[in-house]
Structure formats: structure tokens, C-alpha cells
Amino acid sequence: MSEANRPLKTILLPRRSFLKAATVATWPLLGVSTGLAHAEPGTPEGSSPAAPAMITRQVHPPNIEFPFSSLDSFITPTERFYIRSHFPTPELAADQWKLRVEGHVERPFELGYDELRKLGSVDQTALLECAGNSRIFLKPPQIGVRWEQGAVGNAKWTGTPLSLLLARAGVKPGAVDVILEGYDKGRIEAPSPPSPGEIHFARSLPLAKAQEPQVLLAWKMNGEELTPDHGYPVRAIVAGWYGMASIKWLKRIIVTDKPFDGYFQTFSYSMWRRDERGVPSLAPIGPIDVKSQIARPAAYEVVPQGSRYRVFGAAWSGNTDIAKVEISTDGGVTWNVATLDAKAAPLSWRLFNFDWQTPQRASRVTLMARATDALGRAQAMERDHDRRDTMITHVQSIPVFVR
Ligand SMILES: Nc1nc2c(c(=O)[nH]1)N[C@H]1C(S)=C(S)[C@@H](COP(=O)(O)O)O[C@H]1N2
Ligand SMILES: [Mo]
């Protein structure tokens, strides 16, 4: 039995989420209000195929993706939100949790969970995409978690703007970066001897980015306290940037007067940038690049000939809106403009659909989706190898059988 077909009860979820998952057998109905319930021939009106289980890529630490072909809602339910962790989930209690703000600041301080929550709260719906999402499509295959299309989700986050804490600490002139460090830690061995040994997960933001109002220290996800694997009790949400910037289990915020060059900043989650002479050097990645993904039909799905099939999926771009999604049903020769769903929100994905009149005769067809954002940037057709093993946004081919 393939992983995607395993019964719901074998999903690997933290205990508390597991109990919730057991009661969410009706989740496919959540999508009805999006108007995207797929017109699946042979399926009675109002019913949906059974919800496939989450897909486990690694058990310890948990690395779990959403089966993207089951996308049917603007907000990803917490139980259906991917988990990407480099080290074991630390056991933290909110009433003992402490966050330190230190480094290149006038007044370093420490604060607890209740104090943080009293500083004020902001709701922010935002998409999170792992920079390694779609890695399974890279040729040649790359080391690293082999995500398909499901290391992405859109959730409502509630938290305090990081800028309030930076203001309270008083950033000194000459500050450059703000390092966010998690409580989680572990040893880095392969593929990098000499290894840094045991380290915490940490990434930095340029000071100006860290001061943007949408960068949150969040304690709620979809209206409930964070689950252990999503960063309980407090995590960062850096909307518009790839997931690695949104540090879970926050421990310290360290303002620095020189660029941070930690392992996950400069070695991992970095790409080659070429100067004007073409000399490459590694630079940290940050903003999410424009991308679209077809949820249905799924790769190798069999669709009925001579019928109407609603192709649908989601598109997003880190810091701006989606202007257009085009669909090709002939391997990229011709393109049709898809309908964007009415529901649009900044820093979220945009659902889309396209009513495809399938061929009269049995055939094998290649579907493609290509998004263009409000700044006019379109997805590339070919992979840019300078991106190494992350930021996988080139147009994908979805083979489909027409029968
Ligand atoms: N402390 C800590 N924060 C972390 C990570 C981690 O391993 N440790 N993984 C990062 C990566 S690579 C991603 S894509 C997101 C995933 O967040 P999620 O597991 O809540 O979906 O968390 C980020 N924050
Ligand atoms: Mo990630």
C-alpha cells in the first residue's frame, strides 16, 4: 500500500494533534465554500474522495508533507500542515519558556510567555513554503528531504510583531542582522566534514526585514496554541520568506553588527550568486519566488475522455500578489488563462481553476501551470542550477492519462 493510501489512523502526528485528527473525518467539506470542489465525473455531487493521509518523509525528527492533490481549502487545517524539523522537537512548557533579546542592543532583556502575549497581538494569514518543496523533481536527485508538492501551507497566525521587542531592547547604531535561534539542537555530521558539531537551528534576517510589521513572534496557529511540532510555545513567522526563516521554539534574538554566517545561513539554504564577472559565491536565500502547483489532476491520474474536468491548484509569490496563472494541456505549446479564486489576501496563496475539455480520444497529456506575479515575474521553464537544492519553482510537467 502506498503511503498516500494508508488509512487515516496511521498518520504520524503529535499526540494532541492526533486526537484532533481523529475527529476531522469531515475535513473535505471545508473546501466547499471556496467554490473549488472539483467536478469529478463519477463522483456524486457533494462528495469527495477519501482524505489521503499525510506523507511521512522522516519519522525522527518528524518531516511530514501534505498530499497536495487533496488541496481543497484556502486555509490549511493545522493537522494537514506540513512539518519540517531538522532536530527533535524540544519539550517546552509555556509557563517556563523564556526568550532572551541580546547582542548589539542598549537594553538586553528576557521575557516570558504571558509578558509576550501582553505586548499586543496581530493576526496574519500567511503562506509558509519550505525552500526544499518540490525537491523530488530535481534532476539529478539531490541530497535532502525529497518533498513532492506538499511542503507548503497557508494558515492564520497570531502573535506580537518582532519590531516591538527590538524597539524595547534599543537597537544600537551599526546593527546589521537579527539572529533568531531555536531551542532545538543536534549534531550536523554529513555531508560537511569538518562539521560544526552540536548546534541550534538559527537563521538571521537583515535588520530592516526584522523590523517589518508582518514579522511576528507567533503563539497561535489557526486560532489555537501552536502544536509541539509547529513550534510551541512561540515561533517566528516571516511571511513572504521561505520557511527556514520562521524559527520555531524561539530561544534567543541576537542583534549583530556583522552578517551572521551560521550553518543554516551560509552553508544550507544558500545559493550561488554570480558577480558581474560571473564569479559565484554563496548567499543566503530569503524571499519566496513566484510558483504555481496543480493539485488536480494528480500526476498519472486517469481522467475521462470527452468530458469537462476542473483543473485546480494554488499559486503564490513571496512579497506580492498573483496576477495570472496559465494552464497548458499540451506540454507547453499553447496556454490558457485560468480563473483566479475570488478569495485573495496578501502573503497567502491564490487558488485557481481551469475547466478543461478533455480530448475525445484516449491519450497521454502533459499539463503545466505557469504563474506570473504582480511585478511581472513569471515562473521559468528551466531549472536554474545556481539555486542548488532549494527554491524549486520552474514549471513542472504533470503527465495525465485520458481514457
Ligand atoms: N527551530 C527550528 N525552526 C525551524 C526549523 C527547524 O528545524 N528548527 N525548520 C524550518 C524550516 S526549514 C521550515 S520549512 C519551517 C517549517 O515550519 P512547520 O514545521 O511549522 O511547517 O520551520 C522552520 N523553522
Ligand atoms: Mo524548510
mmCIF file of N, CA, C and O in Angstrom, residues 37-132:
data_model
loop_
_atom_site.group_PDB
_atom_site.id
_atom_site.type_symbol
_atom_site.label_atom_id
_atom_site.label_comp_id
_atom_site.label_asym_id
_atom_site.label_seq_id
_atom_site.Cartn_x
_atom_site.Cartn_y
_atom_site.Cartn_z
ATOM 1 N N ALA A 37 -14.586 22.845 -5.180
ATOM 2 C CA ALA A 37 -14.864 21.415 -5.100
ATOM 3 C C ALA A 37 -14.822 20.894 -6.532
ATOM 4 O O ALA A 37 -15.477 21.421 -7.415
ATOM 5 N N HIS A 38 -13.996 19.889 -6.777
ATOM 6 C CA HIS A 38 -13.775 19.506 -8.164
ATOM 7 C C HIS A 38 -14.961 18.722 -8.711
ATOM 8 O O HIS A 38 -15.527 17.872 -8.060
ATOM 9 N N ALA A 39 -15.314 19.064 -9.944
ATOM 10 C CA ALA A 39 -16.415 18.380 -10.592
ATOM 11 C C ALA A 39 -15.871 17.042 -11.055
ATOM 12 O O ALA A 39 -15.414 16.890 -12.175
ATOM 13 N N GLU A 40 -15.840 16.075 -10.167
ATOM 14 C CA GLU A 40 -15.237 14.812 -10.556
ATOM 15 C C GLU A 40 -16.282 13.890 -11.139
ATOM 16 O O GLU A 40 -17.197 13.465 -10.456
ATOM 17 N N PRO A 41 -16.154 13.580 -12.419
ATOM 18 C CA PRO A 41 -17.133 12.700 -13.038
ATOM 19 C C PRO A 41 -17.160 11.372 -12.295
ATOM 20 O O PRO A 41 -16.113 10.879 -11.876
ATOM 21 N N GLY A 42 -18.321 10.831 -12.132
ATOM 22 C CA GLY A 42 -18.426 9.532 -11.458
ATOM 23 C C GLY A 42 -18.483 9.656 -9.953
ATOM 24 O O GLY A 42 -18.634 8.666 -9.258
ATOM 25 N N THR A 43 -18.337 10.892 -9.457
ATOM 26 C CA THR A 43 -18.451 11.091 -8.012
ATOM 27 C C THR A 43 -19.741 11.861 -7.752
ATOM 28 O O THR A 43 -19.943 12.906 -8.342
ATOM 29 N N PRO A 44 -20.601 11.343 -6.897
ATOM 30 C CA PRO A 44 -21.867 12.031 -6.644
ATOM 31 C C PRO A 44 -21.629 13.458 -6.159
ATOM 32 O O PRO A 44 -20.666 13.725 -5.449
ATOM 33 N N GLU A 45 -22.505 14.343 -6.552
ATOM 34 C CA GLU A 45 -22.447 15.754 -6.154
ATOM 35 C C GLU A 45 -22.232 15.857 -4.645
ATOM 36 O O GLU A 45 -22.894 15.162 -3.879
ATOM 37 N N GLY A 46 -21.319 16.720 -4.228
ATOM 38 C CA GLY A 46 -21.162 16.987 -2.804
ATOM 39 C C GLY A 46 -20.264 16.001 -2.076
ATOM 40 O O GLY A 46 -19.937 16.202 -0.925
ATOM 41 N N SER A 47 -19.838 14.950 -2.723
ATOM 42 C CA SER A 47 -18.943 14.026 -2.028
ATOM 43 C C SER A 47 -17.533 14.224 -2.564
ATOM 44 O O SER A 47 -17.328 14.787 -3.627
ATOM 45 N N SER A 48 -16.554 13.801 -1.809
ATOM 46 C CA SER A 48 -15.159 13.946 -2.214
ATOM 47 C C SER A 48 -14.466 12.614 -2.022
ATOM 48 O O SER A 48 -14.900 11.797 -1.213
ATOM 49 N N PRO A 49 -13.359 12.414 -2.736
ATOM 50 C CA PRO A 49 -12.593 11.202 -2.483
ATOM 51 C C PRO A 49 -12.100 11.208 -1.039
ATOM 52 O O PRO A 49 -11.959 12.271 -0.438
ATOM 53 N N ALA A 50 -11.850 10.050 -0.472
ATOM 54 C CA ALA A 50 -11.391 9.965 0.910
ATOM 55 C C ALA A 50 -10.119 10.795 1.089
ATOM 56 O O ALA A 50 -9.308 10.913 0.179
ATOM 57 N N ALA A 51 -9.952 11.401 2.259
ATOM 58 C CA ALA A 51 -8.776 12.209 2.539
ATOM 59 C C ALA A 51 -7.551 11.324 2.658
ATOM 60 O O ALA A 51 -7.484 10.488 3.547
ATOM 61 N N PRO A 52 -6.575 11.489 1.764
ATOM 62 C CA PRO A 52 -5.370 10.683 1.918
ATOM 63 C C PRO A 52 -4.569 11.145 3.129
ATOM 64 O O PRO A 52 -4.616 12.317 3.507
ATOM 65 N N ALA A 53 -3.851 10.219 3.735
ATOM 66 C CA ALA A 53 -3.056 10.531 4.916
ATOM 67 C C ALA A 53 -1.932 11.486 4.558
ATOM 68 O O ALA A 53 -1.538 11.602 3.402
ATOM 69 N N MET A 54 -1.387 12.144 5.561
ATOM 70 C CA MET A 54 -0.167 12.914 5.399
ATOM 71 C C MET A 54 0.949 11.944 4.999
ATOM 72 O O MET A 54 0.895 10.751 5.287
ATOM 73 N N ILE A 55 1.959 12.463 4.317
ATOM 74 C CA ILE A 55 3.040 11.610 3.812
ATOM 75 C C ILE A 55 4.282 11.806 4.672
ATOM 76 O O ILE A 55 4.801 12.924 4.778
ATOM 77 N N THR A 56 4.732 10.723 5.294
ATOM 78 C CA THR A 56 5.906 10.790 6.167
ATOM 79 C C THR A 56 7.174 10.668 5.337
ATOM 80 O O THR A 56 7.355 9.689 4.619
ATOM 81 N N ARG A 57 8.055 11.659 5.446
ATOM 82 C CA ARG A 57 9.364 11.606 4.779
ATOM 83 C C ARG A 57 10.448 11.161 5.748
ATOM 84 O O ARG A 57 11.480 10.654 5.343
ATOM 85 N N GLN A 58 10.231 11.429 7.036
ATOM 86 C CA GLN A 58 11.176 11.018 8.070
ATOM 87 C C GLN A 58 10.378 10.956 9.374
ATOM 88 O O GLN A 58 9.538 11.826 9.627
ATOM 89 N N VAL A 59 10.669 9.921 10.193
ATOM 90 C CA VAL A 59 9.907 9.759 11.440
ATOM 91 C C VAL A 59 10.542 10.576 12.557
ATOM 92 O O VAL A 59 9.856 11.301 13.283
ATOM 93 N N HIS A 60 11.871 10.466 12.730
ATOM 94 C CA HIS A 60 12.592 11.216 13.774
ATOM 95 C C HIS A 60 13.737 11.981 13.140
ATOM 96 O O HIS A 60 14.661 11.338 12.651
ATOM 97 N N PRO A 61 13.767 13.294 13.180
ATOM 98 C CA PRO A 61 12.676 14.164 13.608
ATOM 99 C C PRO A 61 11.538 14.139 12.590
ATOM 100 O O PRO A 61 11.752 13.734 11.449
ATOM 101 N N PRO A 62 10.349 14.580 12.983
ATOM 102 C CA PRO A 62 9.212 14.495 12.078
ATOM 103 C C PRO A 62 9.355 15.405 10.858
ATOM 104 O O PRO A 62 9.595 16.595 10.999
ATOM 105 N N ASN A 63 9.270 14.805 9.688
ATOM 106 C CA ASN A 63 9.230 15.571 8.442
ATOM 107 C C ASN A 63 8.105 14.982 7.614
ATOM 108 O O ASN A 63 8.214 13.866 7.119
ATOM 109 N N ILE A 64 7.037 15.740 7.516
ATOM 110 C CA ILE A 64 5.764 15.217 7.035
ATOM 111 C C ILE A 64 5.163 16.200 6.052
ATOM 112 O O ILE A 64 5.146 17.401 6.315
ATOM 113 N N GLU A 65 4.687 15.693 4.905
ATOM 114 C CA GLU A 65 4.084 16.632 3.956
ATOM 115 C C GLU A 65 2.613 16.353 3.699
ATOM 116 O O GLU A 65 2.115 15.248 3.905
ATOM 117 N N PHE A 66 1.975 17.398 3.223
ATOM 118 C CA PHE A 66 0.565 17.387 2.865
ATOM 119 C C PHE A 66 0.427 16.742 1.481
ATOM 120 O O PHE A 66 1.172 17.077 0.572
ATOM 121 N N PRO A 67 -0.508 15.814 1.303
ATOM 122 C CA PRO A 67 -0.732 15.274 -0.045
ATOM 123 C C PRO A 67 -1.435 16.338 -0.877
ATOM 124 O O PRO A 67 -2.642 16.541 -0.744
ATOM 125 N N PHE A 68 -0.666 17.060 -1.683
ATOM 126 C CA PHE A 68 -1.166 18.293 -2.295
ATOM 127 C C PHE A 68 -2.379 18.068 -3.194
ATOM 128 O O PHE A 68 -3.190 18.970 -3.388
ATOM 129 N N SER A 69 -2.524 16.845 -3.711
ATOM 130 C CA SER A 69 -3.677 16.587 -4.580
ATOM 131 C C SER A 69 -4.990 16.655 -3.800
ATOM 132 O O SER A 69 -6.062 16.704 -4.399
ATOM 133 N N SER A 70 -4.921 16.684 -2.467
ATOM 134 C CA SER A 70 -6.157 16.800 -1.681
ATOM 135 C C SER A 70 -6.453 18.248 -1.290
ATOM 136 O O SER A 70 -7.367 18.513 -0.512
ATOM 137 N N LEU A 71 -5.686 19.192 -1.856
ATOM 138 C CA LEU A 71 -5.947 20.618 -1.576
ATOM 139 C C LEU A 71 -7.404 20.954 -1.850
ATOM 140 O O LEU A 71 -7.918 20.668 -2.927
ATOM 141 N N ASP A 72 -8.090 21.542 -0.870
ATOM 142 C CA ASP A 72 -9.453 21.986 -1.160
ATOM 143 C C ASP A 72 -9.881 23.141 -0.271
ATOM 144 O O ASP A 72 -11.061 23.412 -0.140
ATOM 145 N N SER A 73 -8.919 23.840 0.333
ATOM 146 C CA SER A 73 -9.321 24.971 1.167
ATOM 147 C C SER A 73 -8.244 26.052 1.176
ATOM 148 O O SER A 73 -7.053 25.764 1.013
ATOM 149 N N PHE A 74 -8.683 27.271 1.371
ATOM 150 C CA PHE A 74 -7.766 28.421 1.397
ATOM 151 C C PHE A 74 -6.856 28.332 2.619
ATOM 152 O O PHE A 74 -5.660 28.581 2.541
ATOM 153 N N ILE A 75 -7.446 27.986 3.764
ATOM 154 C CA ILE A 75 -6.653 27.795 4.983
ATOM 155 C C ILE A 75 -6.341 26.309 5.119
ATOM 156 O O ILE A 75 -7.232 25.463 4.997
ATOM 157 N N THR A 76 -5.095 25.998 5.367
ATOM 158 C CA THR A 76 -4.702 24.609 5.592
ATOM 159 C C THR A 76 -4.988 24.263 7.054
ATOM 160 O O THR A 76 -4.454 24.921 7.948
ATOM 161 N N PRO A 77 -5.845 23.268 7.305
ATOM 162 C CA PRO A 77 -6.067 22.892 8.703
ATOM 163 C C PRO A 77 -4.733 22.496 9.350
ATOM 164 O O PRO A 77 -3.866 21.938 8.674
ATOM 165 N N THR A 78 -4.556 22.810 10.613
ATOM 166 C CA THR A 78 -3.284 22.553 11.285
ATOM 167 C C THR A 78 -2.849 21.087 11.136
ATOM 168 O O THR A 78 -1.677 20.801 10.898
ATOM 169 N N GLU A 79 -3.801 20.181 11.210
ATOM 170 C CA GLU A 79 -3.481 18.746 11.083
ATOM 171 C C GLU A 79 -2.993 18.377 9.696
ATOM 172 O O GLU A 79 -2.439 17.299 9.497
ATOM 173 N N ARG A 80 -3.237 19.277 8.717
ATOM 174 C CA ARG A 80 -2.850 18.995 7.330
ATOM 175 C C ARG A 80 -1.661 19.869 6.922
ATOM 176 O O ARG A 80 -1.309 19.920 5.744
ATOM 177 N N PHE A 81 -1.059 20.562 7.873
ATOM 178 C CA PHE A 81 0.046 21.486 7.575
ATOM 179 C C PHE A 81 1.366 20.735 7.686
ATOM 180 O O PHE A 81 1.615 20.058 8.683
ATOM 181 N N TYR A 82 2.223 20.862 6.680
ATOM 182 C CA TYR A 82 3.489 20.120 6.669
ATOM 183 C C TYR A 82 4.339 20.434 7.899
ATOM 184 O O TYR A 82 4.201 21.499 8.511
ATOM 185 N N ILE A 83 5.211 19.516 8.235
ATOM 186 C CA ILE A 83 6.163 19.721 9.341
ATOM 187 C C ILE A 83 7.567 19.519 8.782
ATOM 188 O O ILE A 83 7.843 18.504 8.135
ATOM 189 N N ARG A 84 8.433 20.523 9.016
ATOM 190 C CA ARG A 84 9.808 20.404 8.591
ATOM 191 C C ARG A 84 10.690 20.739 9.803
ATOM 192 O O ARG A 84 10.764 21.899 10.239
ATOM 193 N N SER A 85 11.330 19.711 10.367
ATOM 194 C CA SER A 85 12.191 19.894 11.536
ATOM 195 C C SER A 85 13.538 19.236 11.293
ATOM 196 O O SER A 85 13.604 18.114 10.808
ATOM 197 N N HIS A 86 14.608 19.948 11.645
ATOM 198 C CA HIS A 86 15.962 19.415 11.481
ATOM 199 C C HIS A 86 16.396 18.602 12.681
ATOM 200 O O HIS A 86 17.252 17.726 12.554
ATOM 201 N N PHE A 87 15.858 18.923 13.856
ATOM 202 C CA PHE A 87 16.262 18.283 15.111
ATOM 203 C C PHE A 87 15.007 17.863 15.867
ATOM 204 O O PHE A 87 13.907 18.341 15.556
ATOM 205 N N PRO A 88 15.161 17.008 16.894
ATOM 206 C CA PRO A 88 13.969 16.579 17.642
ATOM 207 C C PRO A 88 13.215 17.771 18.247
ATOM 208 O O PRO A 88 13.823 18.779 18.623
ATOM 209 N N THR A 89 11.910 17.632 18.335
ATOM 210 C CA THR A 89 11.059 18.670 18.910
ATOM 211 C C THR A 89 11.390 18.848 20.388
ATOM 212 O O THR A 89 11.290 17.889 21.152
ATOM 213 N N PRO A 90 11.819 20.042 20.800
ATOM 214 C CA PRO A 90 12.144 20.222 22.227
ATOM 215 C C PRO A 90 10.875 20.223 23.082
ATOM 216 O O PRO A 90 9.830 20.674 22.624
ATOM 217 N N GLU A 91 10.996 19.692 24.287
ATOM 218 C CA GLU A 91 9.843 19.695 25.201
ATOM 219 C C GLU A 91 9.861 20.975 25.997
ATOM 220 O O GLU A 91 10.736 21.185 26.830
ATOM 221 N N LEU A 92 8.918 21.849 25.716
ATOM 222 C CA LEU A 92 8.887 23.156 26.363
ATOM 223 C C LEU A 92 7.517 23.369 26.994
ATOM 224 O O LEU A 92 6.507 22.920 26.462
ATOM 225 N N ALA A 93 7.515 24.065 28.142
ATOM 226 C CA ALA A 93 6.257 24.427 28.794
ATOM 227 C C ALA A 93 6.133 25.942 28.727
ATOM 228 O O ALA A 93 7.097 26.662 29.020
ATOM 229 N N ALA A 94 4.964 26.435 28.344
ATOM 230 C CA ALA A 94 4.782 27.882 28.174
ATOM 231 C C ALA A 94 5.127 28.643 29.455
ATOM 232 O O ALA A 94 5.760 29.702 29.394
ATOM 233 N N ASP A 95 4.752 28.105 30.607
ATOM 234 C CA ASP A 95 4.974 28.881 31.844
ATOM 235 C C ASP A 95 6.440 28.893 32.283
ATOM 236 O O ASP A 95 6.803 29.626 33.192
ATOM 237 N N GLN A 96 7.267 28.085 31.662
ATOM 238 C CA GLN A 96 8.699 28.135 31.974
ATOM 239 C C GLN A 96 9.526 28.703 30.832
ATOM 240 O O GLN A 96 10.728 28.937 30.965
ATOM 241 N N TRP A 97 8.873 28.912 29.694
ATOM 242 C CA TRP A 97 9.585 29.384 28.496
ATOM 243 C C TRP A 97 10.112 30.810 28.693
ATOM 244 O O TRP A 97 9.444 31.651 29.276
ATOM 245 N N LYS A 98 11.327 31.013 28.242
ATOM 246 C CA LYS A 98 11.942 32.347 28.297
ATOM 247 C C LYS A 98 12.560 32.670 26.958
ATOM 248 O O LYS A 98 13.138 31.810 26.305
ATOM 249 N N LEU A 99 12.422 33.936 26.563
ATOM 250 C CA LEU A 99 13.050 34.424 25.335
ATOM 251 C C LEU A 99 14.021 35.526 25.728
ATOM 252 O O LEU A 99 13.659 36.436 26.476
ATOM 253 N N ARG A 100 15.256 35.441 25.241
ATOM 254 C CA ARG A 100 16.250 36.492 25.521
ATOM 255 C C ARG A 100 16.466 37.352 24.288
ATOM 256 O O ARG A 100 16.580 36.829 23.181
ATOM 257 N N VAL A 101 16.498 38.662 24.497
ATOM 258 C CA VAL A 101 16.821 39.591 23.413
ATOM 259 C C VAL A 101 18.149 40.235 23.791
ATOM 260 O O VAL A 101 18.254 40.853 24.859
ATOM 261 N N GLU A 102 19.165 40.033 22.980
ATOM 262 C CA GLU A 102 20.510 40.456 23.385
ATOM 263 C C GLU A 102 21.366 40.822 22.170
ATOM 264 O O GLU A 102 20.863 40.925 21.060
ATOM 265 N N GLY A 103 22.650 41.035 22.412
ATOM 266 C CA GLY A 103 23.576 41.382 21.335
ATOM 267 C C GLY A 103 23.789 42.877 21.246
ATOM 268 O O GLY A 103 23.950 43.556 22.267
ATOM 269 N N HIS A 104 23.730 43.387 20.018
ATOM 270 C CA HIS A 104 24.063 44.776 19.744
ATOM 271 C C HIS A 104 22.866 45.686 20.055
ATOM 272 O O HIS A 104 22.301 46.344 19.185
ATOM 273 N N VAL A 105 22.470 45.681 21.361
ATOM 274 C CA VAL A 105 21.306 46.461 21.807
ATOM 275 C C VAL A 105 21.658 47.219 23.083
ATOM 276 O O VAL A 105 22.575 46.835 23.814
ATOM 277 N N GLU A 106 20.903 48.283 23.371
ATOM 278 C CA GLU A 106 21.146 49.095 24.577
ATOM 279 C C GLU A 106 20.713 48.362 25.841
ATOM 280 O O GLU A 106 21.364 48.440 26.877
ATOM 281 N N ARG A 107 19.569 47.674 25.786
ATOM 282 C CA ARG A 107 18.965 47.108 26.992
ATOM 283 C C ARG A 107 18.551 45.653 26.763
ATOM 284 O O ARG A 107 17.391 45.365 26.481
ATOM 285 N N PRO A 108 19.512 44.720 26.861
ATOM 286 C CA PRO A 108 19.137 43.312 26.690
ATOM 287 C C PRO A 108 18.104 42.925 27.744
ATOM 288 O O PRO A 108 18.122 43.479 28.857
ATOM 289 N N PHE A 109 17.180 42.037 27.396
ATOM 290 C CA PHE A 109 16.184 41.617 28.395
ATOM 291 C C PHE A 109 15.698 40.211 28.093
ATOM 292 O O PHE A 109 15.963 39.652 27.031
ATOM 293 N N GLU A 110 14.967 39.678 29.071
ATOM 294 C CA GLU A 110 14.403 38.351 28.941
ATOM 295 C C GLU A 110 12.914 38.489 29.191
ATOM 296 O O GLU A 110 12.501 39.305 30.010
ATOM 297 N N LEU A 111 12.101 37.734 28.486
ATOM 298 C CA LEU A 111 10.677 37.797 28.811
ATOM 299 C C LEU A 111 10.018 36.433 28.670
ATOM 300 O O LEU A 111 10.544 35.538 28.002
ATOM 301 N N GLY A 112 8.880 36.287 29.394
ATOM 302 C CA GLY A 112 8.146 35.026 29.412
ATOM 303 C C GLY A 112 6.934 35.077 28.498
ATOM 304 O O GLY A 112 6.633 36.099 27.870
ATOM 305 N N TYR A 113 6.220 33.976 28.470
ATOM 306 C CA TYR A 113 5.087 33.770 27.564
ATOM 307 C C TYR A 113 3.974 34.787 27.796
ATOM 308 O O TYR A 113 3.508 35.441 26.861
ATOM 309 N N ASP A 114 3.558 34.961 29.062
ATOM 310 C CA ASP A 114 2.450 35.888 29.335
ATOM 311 C C ASP A 114 2.851 37.326 29.035
ATOM 312 O O ASP A 114 2.059 38.094 28.500
ATOM 313 N N GLU A 115 4.101 37.659 29.374
ATOM 314 C CA GLU A 115 4.590 39.019 29.085
ATOM 315 C C GLU A 115 4.562 39.300 27.590
ATOM 316 O O GLU A 115 4.166 40.383 27.144
ATOM 317 N N LEU A 116 4.984 38.321 26.813
ATOM 318 C CA LEU A 116 4.993 38.499 25.361
ATOM 319 C C LEU A 116 3.576 38.731 24.849
ATOM 320 O O LEU A 116 3.309 39.648 24.072
ATOM 321 N N ARG A 117 2.653 37.889 25.300
ATOM 322 C CA ARG A 117 1.269 37.997 24.823
ATOM 323 C C ARG A 117 0.651 39.338 25.187
ATOM 324 O O ARG A 117 -0.186 39.857 24.452
ATOM 325 N N LYS A 118 1.103 39.920 26.338
ATOM 326 C CA LYS A 118 0.546 41.213 26.760
ATOM 327 C C LYS A 118 1.044 42.365 25.902
ATOM 328 O O LYS A 118 0.463 43.456 25.917
ATOM 329 N N LEU A 119 2.135 42.154 25.169
ATOM 330 C CA LEU A 119 2.676 43.236 24.333
ATOM 331 C C LEU A 119 1.768 43.562 23.154
ATOM 332 O O LEU A 119 1.976 44.553 22.457
ATOM 333 N N GLY A 120 0.790 42.718 22.908
ATOM 334 C CA GLY A 120 -0.139 43.016 21.811
ATOM 335 C C GLY A 120 -0.122 41.915 20.776
ATOM 336 O O GLY A 120 0.883 41.230 20.615
ATOM 337 N N SER A 121 -1.257 41.759 20.103
ATOM 338 C CA SER A 121 -1.317 40.668 19.136
ATOM 339 C C SER A 121 -1.881 41.119 17.801
ATOM 340 O O SER A 121 -2.721 42.020 17.726
ATOM 341 N N VAL A 122 -1.376 40.489 16.774
ATOM 342 C CA VAL A 122 -1.745 40.785 15.394
ATOM 343 C C VAL A 122 -2.111 39.456 14.737
ATOM 344 O O VAL A 122 -1.456 38.453 14.983
ATOM 345 N N ASP A 123 -3.161 39.455 13.928
ATOM 346 C CA ASP A 123 -3.493 38.274 13.125
ATOM 347 C C ASP A 123 -2.904 38.436 11.730
ATOM 348 O O ASP A 123 -3.021 39.513 11.140
ATOM 349 N N GLN A 124 -2.326 37.396 11.231
ATOM 350 C CA GLN A 124 -1.708 37.466 9.898
ATOM 351 C C GLN A 124 -1.897 36.123 9.197
ATOM 352 O O GLN A 124 -1.352 35.110 9.647
ATOM 353 N N THR A 125 -2.687 36.129 8.133
ATOM 354 C CA THR A 125 -2.783 34.902 7.336
ATOM 355 C C THR A 125 -1.593 34.884 6.402
ATOM 356 O O THR A 125 -1.320 35.880 5.729
ATOM 357 N N ALA A 126 -0.855 33.807 6.425
ATOM 358 C CA ALA A 126 0.360 33.758 5.607
ATOM 359 C C ALA A 126 0.689 32.346 5.174
ATOM 360 O O ALA A 126 0.467 31.379 5.903
ATOM 361 N N LEU A 127 1.254 32.289 3.993
ATOM 362 C CA LEU A 127 1.728 31.030 3.439
ATOM 363 C C LEU A 127 3.138 30.749 3.945
ATOM 364 O O LEU A 127 3.941 31.668 4.120
ATOM 365 N N LEU A 128 3.396 29.489 4.189
ATOM 366 C CA LEU A 128 4.750 29.036 4.521
ATOM 367 C C LEU A 128 5.097 27.958 3.506
ATOM 368 O O LEU A 128 4.320 27.021 3.303
ATOM 369 N N GLU A 129 6.227 28.132 2.843
ATOM 370 C CA GLU A 129 6.696 27.084 1.939
ATOM 371 C C GLU A 129 8.120 26.725 2.298
ATOM 372 O O GLU A 129 8.966 27.610 2.473
ATOM 373 N N CYS A 130 8.400 25.441 2.435
ATOM 374 C CA CYS A 130 9.778 25.011 2.651
ATOM 375 C C CYS A 130 10.554 25.279 1.370
ATOM 376 O O CYS A 130 10.071 25.001 0.271
ATOM 377 N N ALA A 131 11.766 25.812 1.530
ATOM 378 C CA ALA A 131 12.593 26.108 0.359
ATOM 379 C C ALA A 131 12.896 24.845 -0.442
ATOM 380 O O ALA A 131 13.208 24.911 -1.628
ATOM 381 N N GLY A 132 12.788 23.688 0.198
ATOM 382 C CA GLY A 132 13.060 22.419 -0.488
ATOM 383 C C GLY A 132 11.826 21.773 -1.090
ATOM 384 O O GLY A 132 11.923 20.667 -1.649
#
